Amino acid sequence: MAEEFALIAELQRRLGQGGSGVQTGIGDDGAVLETQGMPLVACTDTLVAGRHFFADVGAADLAWKSLAVNLSDLAAMGAVPRWALLNLALPAGMAHGDWVANFCEGWQALAGRAGIRLVGGDTVATDGPLLVTVTALGVLQGPALLRSGARPGDWIAVTGTLGDAALALERQLQLRRGEVPEVLPGTEDWEERRLRPWPRWELGQQASRLGLRCAADVSDGFLADLGHILQASDVGARILVEHIPLHPALAAWIDEDWERLVRTALTGGDDYELILCGPPARWPQLQELARAAGVQLSQVGEILPAGQGLQLYWHGQQQQLPSRLGHVHAL
Ligand code: ADP
Ligand code: MG
């Protein structure tokens, strides 16, 4: 397939120019990478057209998001992003010059900032939907942040604000049904933020260097992802829901409505923020690092001993857990 080789050549020219630790990048049967003795963290994520993104998405936004979801996983492990592999399954006629050029531009806009280099991948044609798989590799400069690393007495913190992407998606779906979403001042750039999330790789690697041991990223919904930590660590948790960080525009829309709060900030997906847990002695240091990095960091609760379950308190009242804690992957 001549087109395949032209596409690979363009990716190589635009994105595959070697870089730190790359002994051999794109162009051979495999990449040769140098970790200088640091543990390697590997993660991979696949996005399917019509399922994880609207099939009419621009190539630049698609590239950004497919890399971002992986950078979020590296951040949740505490790894420093280093290298990426890119697998593309392209419907026939897709891989035209503009599409590839836009893909490269969107990729590089994020990859350049994160310091991650493209070192290989695979390209195939498909009769099915467009499919993008990114594999990201990073190195650890401290302990890995594991789901199993939470201990009773740890604080629970989250970065950024939760629920914005869920509301942005809800509004985008309304638009696509031909409805006119309610005007919400302060949300003008939310569509852009939904399409181009900013994972917290910087704070993740700093948390590892600080010696923290527990994190997860919020991709399926806060309660669902916190649930993964509780299960893996065999602990419970108390969450003070009024401390969940909300964008002022989202807070105004929620307007103290529990159902709206649950639907967006507690169970909505695609936030790509971090949940971090750690002992009280480490809190001031993490707070200082977050301030220096310009990342909002909020304590939202505490890890409890095993058997205590997941307890939600809202203005002093315990609330029932919602029946659905997050986005469920339909198979
Ligand atoms: P092979 O037949 O050995 O799998 P390919 O012809 O598929 O080799 O790929 C040639 C080179 O181009 C390899 O180094 C591979 O990693 C790289 N490559 C192929 N597709 C992509 C892609 N979508 N992104 C980045 N590198 C790619
Ligand atoms: Mg191949």
Tab-separated table of C-alpha atoms and ligand atoms in Angstrom:
chain	number	residue	atom	x	y	z
A	1	MET	CA	0.000	0.000	0.000
A	2	ALA	CA	1.930	2.993	-1.284
A	3	GLU	CA	-0.230	5.339	0.759
A	4	GLU	CA	0.802	3.595	3.980
A	5	PHE	CA	4.469	4.271	3.345
A	6	ALA	CA	3.839	7.908	2.435
A	7	LEU	CA	1.909	8.320	5.655
A	8	ILE	CA	4.627	6.678	7.741
A	9	ALA	CA	7.247	8.828	6.039
A	10	GLU	CA	5.291	11.954	6.911
A	11	LEU	CA	4.840	10.891	10.539
A	12	GLN	CA	8.532	10.139	10.723
A	13	ARG	CA	9.497	13.463	9.205
A	14	ARG	CA	7.171	15.519	11.381
A	15	LEU	CA	7.092	13.643	14.685
A	16	GLY	CA	9.749	10.951	14.713
A	17	GLN	CA	13.003	12.856	14.931
A	18	GLY	CA	14.561	10.848	17.749
A	19	GLY	CA	15.243	12.643	21.004
A	20	SER	CA	16.409	11.867	24.502
A	21	GLY	CA	16.947	8.152	25.101
A	22	VAL	CA	15.970	7.177	21.551
A	23	GLN	CA	18.767	5.006	20.177
A	24	THR	CA	16.636	3.853	17.235
A	25	GLY	CA	13.222	5.334	16.467
A	26	ILE	CA	10.816	5.004	13.544
A	27	GLY	CA	12.152	3.093	10.541
A	28	ASP	CA	13.405	-0.216	11.858
A	29	ASP	CA	11.561	-3.318	13.064
A	30	GLY	CA	11.523	-1.971	16.603
A	31	ALA	CA	12.580	1.031	18.653
A	32	VAL	CA	15.619	0.924	20.937
A	33	LEU	CA	15.155	3.030	24.055
A	34	GLU	CA	17.481	3.838	26.952
A	35	THR	CA	15.953	4.145	30.457
A	36	GLN	CA	19.208	4.681	32.381
A	37	GLY	CA	18.144	2.056	34.896
A	38	MET	CA	14.835	3.703	35.741
A	39	PRO	CA	11.724	1.454	35.829
A	40	LEU	CA	9.663	1.716	32.647
A	41	VAL	CA	5.896	2.340	32.838
A	42	ALA	CA	3.837	1.266	29.809
A	43	CYS	CA	0.206	2.050	29.122
A	44	THR	CA	-2.015	1.891	26.088
A	45	ASP	CA	-5.480	3.084	25.172
A	46	THR	CA	-7.617	2.698	22.068
A	47	LEU	CA	-10.147	5.238	20.798
A	48	VAL	CA	-12.843	4.061	18.381
A	49	ALA	CA	-14.766	6.422	16.086
A	50	GLY	CA	-18.413	6.688	17.068
A	51	ARG	CA	-17.708	5.287	20.515
A	52	HIS	CA	-14.976	7.396	22.096
A	53	PHE	CA	-15.169	10.374	19.752
A	54	PHE	CA	-17.591	11.767	17.180
A	55	ALA	CA	-16.653	10.369	13.791
A	56	ASP	CA	-16.497	13.908	12.364
A	57	VAL	CA	-13.844	15.060	14.849
A	58	GLY	CA	-10.919	17.013	13.392
A	59	ALA	CA	-7.670	15.077	13.023
A	60	ALA	CA	-5.807	17.543	15.270
A	61	ASP	CA	-8.260	17.134	18.153
A	62	LEU	CA	-8.260	13.367	17.697
A	63	ALA	CA	-4.464	13.252	17.890
A	64	TRP	CA	-4.442	15.424	21.010
A	65	LYS	CA	-7.019	13.303	22.784
A	66	SER	CA	-5.501	9.938	21.865
A	67	LEU	CA	-2.188	11.077	23.327
A	68	ALA	CA	-3.798	12.872	26.296
A	69	VAL	CA	-5.631	9.804	27.612
A	70	ASN	CA	-2.310	7.968	27.733
A	71	LEU	CA	-0.447	10.868	29.341
A	72	SER	CA	-3.164	10.801	31.990
A	73	ASP	CA	-2.414	7.129	32.697
A	74	LEU	CA	1.327	7.862	32.916
A	75	ALA	CA	0.541	10.744	35.299
A	76	ALA	CA	-1.547	8.417	37.452
A	77	MET	CA	1.461	6.094	37.765
A	78	GLY	CA	3.827	8.959	38.615
A	79	ALA	CA	5.883	8.446	35.454
A	80	VAL	CA	7.805	10.995	33.416
A	81	PRO	CA	6.470	10.740	29.816
A	82	ARG	CA	9.203	9.705	27.362
A	83	TRP	CA	8.112	7.720	24.286
A	84	ALA	CA	4.983	6.802	22.363
A	85	LEU	CA	3.882	4.277	19.739
A	86	LEU	CA	0.964	5.049	17.453
A	87	ASN	CA	-1.275	2.459	15.801
A	88	LEU	CA	-3.711	3.703	13.187
A	89	ALA	CA	-6.495	1.668	11.566
A	90	LEU	CA	-7.765	3.952	8.844
A	91	PRO	CA	-10.896	3.548	6.723
A	92	ALA	CA	-9.993	3.598	3.031
A	93	GLY	CA	-9.459	7.095	1.657
A	94	MET	CA	-8.832	8.594	5.064
A	95	ALA	CA	-5.102	9.120	5.120
A	96	HIS	CA	-4.887	12.145	2.857
A	97	GLY	CA	-2.211	14.770	3.214
A	98	ASP	CA	-4.370	17.241	5.128
A	99	TRP	CA	-5.601	14.655	7.569
A	100	VAL	CA	-2.052	13.526	8.333
A	101	ALA	CA	-0.735	17.083	8.555
A	102	ASN	CA	-3.516	18.066	10.966
A	103	PHE	CA	-3.002	14.909	12.997
A	104	CYS	CA	0.703	15.728	13.328
A	105	GLU	CA	-0.058	19.302	14.354
A	106	GLY	CA	-2.504	18.286	17.106
A	107	TRP	CA	-0.148	15.561	18.311
A	108	GLN	CA	2.856	17.835	18.460
A	109	ALA	CA	0.967	20.599	20.271
A	110	LEU	CA	0.641	18.251	23.259
A	111	ALA	CA	3.662	15.973	22.752
A	112	GLY	CA	6.032	18.946	22.614
A	113	ARG	CA	4.824	20.199	25.978
A	114	ALA	CA	4.904	16.776	27.606
A	115	GLY	CA	8.333	15.950	26.163
A	116	ILE	CA	7.143	12.658	24.660
A	117	ARG	CA	8.620	11.336	21.390
A	118	LEU	CA	6.998	9.154	18.758
A	119	VAL	CA	9.246	6.122	18.222
A	120	GLY	CA	7.088	3.701	16.236
A	121	GLY	CA	3.684	2.262	15.550
A	122	ASP	CA	1.701	0.458	12.904
A	123	THR	CA	-0.613	1.548	10.129
A	124	VAL	CA	-3.354	-0.554	8.550
A	125	ALA	CA	-6.429	-0.020	6.390
A	126	THR	CA	-9.788	-1.138	7.771
A	127	ASP	CA	-13.373	-1.614	6.589
A	128	GLY	CA	-14.506	-0.727	10.090
A	129	PRO	CA	-14.428	2.572	11.976
A	130	LEU	CA	-11.318	4.702	12.432
A	131	LEU	CA	-9.317	3.404	15.349
A	132	VAL	CA	-6.368	5.013	17.112
A	133	THR	CA	-4.250	3.173	19.655
A	134	VAL	CA	-1.484	4.983	21.470
A	135	THR	CA	1.040	3.233	23.675
A	136	ALA	CA	2.909	5.567	25.997
A	137	LEU	CA	6.111	4.773	27.852
A	138	GLY	CA	7.505	6.716	30.774
A	139	VAL	CA	10.095	6.301	33.512
A	140	LEU	CA	9.796	6.401	37.297
A	141	GLN	CA	12.060	8.626	39.382
A	142	GLY	CA	10.374	7.530	42.630
A	143	PRO	CA	7.879	4.866	43.707
A	144	ALA	CA	5.028	4.007	41.346
A	145	LEU	CA	1.662	5.507	42.317
A	146	LEU	CA	-0.529	2.415	42.614
A	147	ARG	CA	-4.237	1.901	43.113
A	148	SER	CA	-3.258	-0.424	45.943
A	149	GLY	CA	-1.209	2.256	47.733
A	150	ALA	CA	-3.883	3.900	49.944
A	151	ARG	CA	-3.814	3.463	53.742
A	152	PRO	CA	-6.381	4.365	56.439
A	153	GLY	CA	-5.766	7.931	57.607
A	154	ASP	CA	-4.543	9.113	54.183
A	155	TRP	CA	-6.063	12.264	52.751
A	156	ILE	CA	-7.786	12.039	49.374
A	157	ALA	CA	-7.146	14.919	46.974
A	158	VAL	CA	-8.114	15.740	43.403
A	159	THR	CA	-6.552	18.081	40.855
A	160	GLY	CA	-8.390	20.684	38.773
A	161	THR	CA	-12.179	20.672	38.657
A	162	LEU	CA	-14.523	17.737	38.043
A	163	GLY	CA	-17.572	17.431	35.817
A	164	ASP	CA	-16.819	20.086	33.188
A	165	ALA	CA	-16.233	17.536	30.433
A	166	ALA	CA	-19.437	15.663	31.298
A	167	LEU	CA	-21.518	18.811	31.017
A	168	ALA	CA	-19.718	19.864	27.825
A	169	LEU	CA	-20.523	16.442	26.328
A	170	GLU	CA	-24.153	16.681	27.425
A	171	ARG	CA	-24.417	20.058	25.694
A	172	GLN	CA	-22.678	18.782	22.558
A	173	LEU	CA	-25.151	15.867	22.384
A	174	GLN	CA	-28.040	18.331	22.721
A	175	LEU	CA	-26.650	20.385	19.836
A	176	ARG	CA	-26.361	17.267	17.704
A	177	ARG	CA	-29.995	16.409	18.387
A	178	GLY	CA	-30.894	19.866	17.127
A	179	GLU	CA	-31.727	21.196	20.593
A	180	VAL	CA	-30.448	24.533	21.820
A	181	PRO	CA	-28.550	24.166	25.105
A	182	GLU	CA	-29.254	26.659	27.872
A	183	VAL	CA	-26.805	29.609	27.779
A	184	LEU	CA	-24.237	29.158	30.546
A	185	PRO	CA	-21.888	32.100	31.019
A	186	GLY	CA	-18.286	31.053	31.567
A	187	THR	CA	-18.515	27.824	29.559
A	188	GLU	CA	-17.653	29.260	26.136
A	189	ASP	CA	-14.367	27.375	25.893
A	190	TRP	CA	-15.645	24.081	27.326
A	191	GLU	CA	-15.998	22.376	23.975
A	192	GLU	CA	-12.312	23.044	23.381
A	193	ARG	CA	-11.492	21.737	26.860
A	194	ARG	CA	-13.584	18.606	26.275
A	195	LEU	CA	-11.704	17.937	23.060
A	196	ARG	CA	-8.291	18.836	24.433
A	197	PRO	CA	-7.922	17.717	28.038
A	198	TRP	CA	-4.723	18.599	29.912
A	199	PRO	CA	-3.475	15.595	31.849
A	200	ARG	CA	-1.497	16.202	35.058
A	201	TRP	CA	1.770	14.509	34.192
A	202	GLU	CA	3.794	17.174	35.969
A	203	LEU	CA	2.120	16.781	39.362
A	204	GLY	CA	2.016	12.992	38.969
A	205	GLN	CA	5.775	12.672	38.590
A	206	GLN	CA	6.352	15.149	41.419
A	207	ALA	CA	4.097	13.082	43.683
A	208	SER	CA	6.228	10.031	42.910
A	209	ARG	CA	9.462	11.901	43.632
A	210	LEU	CA	7.903	13.051	46.907
A	211	GLY	CA	7.423	9.386	47.832
A	212	LEU	CA	3.631	9.186	47.566
A	213	ARG	CA	2.344	5.724	46.668
A	214	CYS	CA	-1.224	6.034	45.508
A	215	ALA	CA	-3.035	7.693	42.616
A	216	ALA	CA	-5.540	7.014	39.854
A	217	ASP	CA	-6.712	9.232	37.047
A	218	VAL	CA	-10.338	10.272	36.721
A	219	SER	CA	-11.407	9.011	33.314
A	220	ASP	CA	-14.575	6.991	33.990
A	221	GLY	CA	-16.058	9.181	36.734
A	222	PHE	CA	-14.728	10.226	40.141
A	223	LEU	CA	-16.654	7.660	42.215
A	224	ALA	CA	-15.826	4.809	39.837
A	225	ASP	CA	-12.106	5.625	39.788
A	226	LEU	CA	-11.985	6.178	43.545
A	227	GLY	CA	-13.746	2.820	43.829
A	228	HIS	CA	-10.809	1.201	42.017
A	229	ILE	CA	-8.447	2.572	44.674
A	230	LEU	CA	-10.677	1.384	47.537
A	231	GLN	CA	-10.943	-2.086	46.090
A	232	ALA	CA	-7.246	-2.467	45.282
A	233	SER	CA	-6.149	-1.028	48.642
A	234	ASP	CA	-8.862	-2.863	50.624
A	235	VAL	CA	-9.949	0.324	52.412
A	236	GLY	CA	-13.025	2.539	52.719
A	237	ALA	CA	-13.373	6.297	52.271
A	238	ARG	CA	-15.337	9.278	53.469
A	239	ILE	CA	-15.883	11.990	50.844
A	240	LEU	CA	-17.086	15.476	51.792
A	241	VAL	CA	-18.891	16.266	48.588
A	242	GLU	CA	-19.022	20.018	49.167
A	243	HIS	CA	-15.210	19.945	48.886
A	244	ILE	CA	-15.285	18.445	45.384
A	245	PRO	CA	-13.744	21.189	43.220
A	246	LEU	CA	-16.220	22.661	40.739
A	247	HIS	CA	-15.712	25.249	38.042
A	248	PRO	CA	-17.799	28.293	39.062
A	249	ALA	CA	-19.923	27.943	35.921
A	250	LEU	CA	-20.655	24.298	36.706
A	251	ALA	CA	-21.387	25.121	40.354
A	252	ALA	CA	-23.853	27.779	39.189
A	253	TRP	CA	-25.591	25.304	36.871
A	254	ILE	CA	-25.716	22.554	39.542
A	255	ASP	CA	-27.216	25.074	41.957
A	256	GLU	CA	-27.146	22.608	44.883
A	257	ASP	CA	-29.115	20.001	42.927
A	258	TRP	CA	-27.836	16.591	44.096
A	259	GLU	CA	-28.842	14.789	40.920
A	260	ARG	CA	-26.942	17.259	38.719
A	261	LEU	CA	-23.911	17.042	41.004
A	262	VAL	CA	-23.905	13.263	40.797
A	263	ARG	CA	-24.374	13.236	37.036
A	264	THR	CA	-21.479	15.591	36.287
A	265	ALA	CA	-18.800	15.908	38.983
A	266	LEU	CA	-19.236	12.556	40.771
A	267	THR	CA	-19.898	10.105	37.937
A	268	GLY	CA	-19.293	11.981	34.641
A	269	GLY	CA	-16.303	10.821	32.629
A	270	ASP	CA	-13.366	12.299	30.720
A	271	ASP	CA	-12.005	14.635	33.396
A	272	TYR	CA	-8.399	13.374	33.143
A	273	GLU	CA	-7.642	14.783	36.570
A	274	LEU	CA	-5.766	12.871	39.297
A	275	ILE	CA	-6.989	11.378	42.560
A	276	LEU	CA	-4.013	11.314	44.941
A	277	CYS	CA	-3.850	9.754	48.410
A	278	GLY	CA	-1.106	10.172	50.989
A	279	PRO	CA	-0.214	10.526	54.661
A	280	PRO	CA	-0.869	13.838	56.476
A	281	ALA	CA	2.861	14.587	56.806
A	282	ARG	CA	3.176	14.812	53.013
A	283	TRP	CA	0.230	17.137	52.413
A	284	PRO	CA	2.001	20.508	52.843
A	285	GLN	CA	4.764	19.442	50.431
A	286	LEU	CA	2.328	18.274	47.770
A	287	GLN	CA	0.325	21.462	48.189
A	288	GLU	CA	3.503	23.492	47.650
A	289	LEU	CA	4.378	21.539	44.496
A	290	ALA	CA	0.868	22.008	43.119
A	291	ARG	CA	0.999	25.743	43.819
A	292	ALA	CA	4.354	26.024	42.056
A	293	ALA	CA	2.981	24.090	39.061
A	294	GLY	CA	-0.176	26.220	38.953
A	295	VAL	CA	-2.388	23.148	39.497
A	296	GLN	CA	-5.500	23.446	41.637
A	297	LEU	CA	-5.418	20.763	44.369
A	298	SER	CA	-8.295	20.066	46.751
A	299	GLN	CA	-8.623	17.698	49.703
A	300	VAL	CA	-11.977	15.980	49.371
A	301	GLY	CA	-11.927	13.303	52.065
A	302	GLU	CA	-10.118	10.625	53.981
A	303	ILE	CA	-9.273	6.939	53.585
A	304	LEU	CA	-11.023	4.738	56.190
A	305	PRO	CA	-10.236	1.205	57.373
A	306	ALA	CA	-11.515	-1.813	55.423
A	307	GLY	CA	-15.198	-2.572	55.814
A	308	GLN	CA	-16.278	1.076	56.077
A	309	GLY	CA	-17.340	1.312	52.430
A	310	LEU	CA	-17.557	4.486	50.404
A	311	GLN	CA	-19.380	7.159	52.431
A	312	LEU	CA	-20.615	10.363	50.843
A	313	TYR	CA	-21.396	13.344	53.061
A	314	TRP	CA	-22.948	16.520	51.722
A	315	HIS	CA	-23.419	19.465	54.059
A	316	GLY	CA	-23.186	17.166	57.071
A	317	GLN	CA	-25.738	14.613	55.815
A	318	GLN	CA	-24.782	11.168	54.610
A	319	GLN	CA	-26.100	10.551	51.084
A	320	GLN	CA	-26.941	7.321	49.307
A	321	LEU	CA	-24.355	6.093	46.827
A	322	PRO	CA	-25.651	6.466	43.278
A	323	SER	CA	-26.478	3.145	41.614
A	324	ARG	CA	-24.012	3.873	38.829
A	325	LEU	CA	-20.588	5.170	39.942
A	326	GLY	CA	-19.284	6.103	36.507
A	327	HIS	CA	-19.179	5.427	32.836
A	328	VAL	CA	-19.640	1.712	32.154
A	329	HIS	CA	-17.879	0.286	29.116
A	330	ALA	CA	-20.542	-1.462	27.071
A	331	LEU	CA	-19.129	-4.490	25.273
B	1	ADP	P1	6.849	-3.689	9.933
B	1	ADP	O1	6.400	-4.250	8.642
B	1	ADP	O2	8.152	-4.164	10.419
B	1	ADP	O3	5.783	-3.710	10.985
B	1	ADP	P2	6.131	-1.103	9.047
B	1	ADP	O4	6.361	-0.948	7.607
B	1	ADP	O5	4.751	-1.357	9.553
B	1	ADP	O6	7.156	-2.171	9.616
B	1	ADP	O7	6.676	0.178	9.787
B	1	ADP	C1	7.916	0.773	9.432
B	1	ADP	C2	8.341	1.685	10.562
B	1	ADP	O8	7.390	2.739	10.683
B	1	ADP	C3	8.442	0.996	11.908
B	1	ADP	O9	9.539	1.557	12.597
B	1	ADP	C4	7.156	1.392	12.590
B	1	ADP	O10	7.325	1.462	13.998
B	1	ADP	C5	6.880	2.762	11.986
B	1	ADP	N1	5.442	3.098	11.917
B	1	ADP	C6	4.475	2.467	11.203
B	1	ADP	N2	3.280	3.037	11.381
B	1	ADP	C7	3.473	4.058	12.250
B	1	ADP	C8	2.651	5.024	12.869
B	1	ADP	N3	1.313	5.077	12.648
B	1	ADP	N4	3.215	5.914	13.709
B	1	ADP	C9	4.526	5.865	13.959
B	1	ADP	N5	5.375	4.998	13.430
B	1	ADP	C10	4.873	4.092	12.587
B	2	MG	MG	3.960	-2.992	10.466
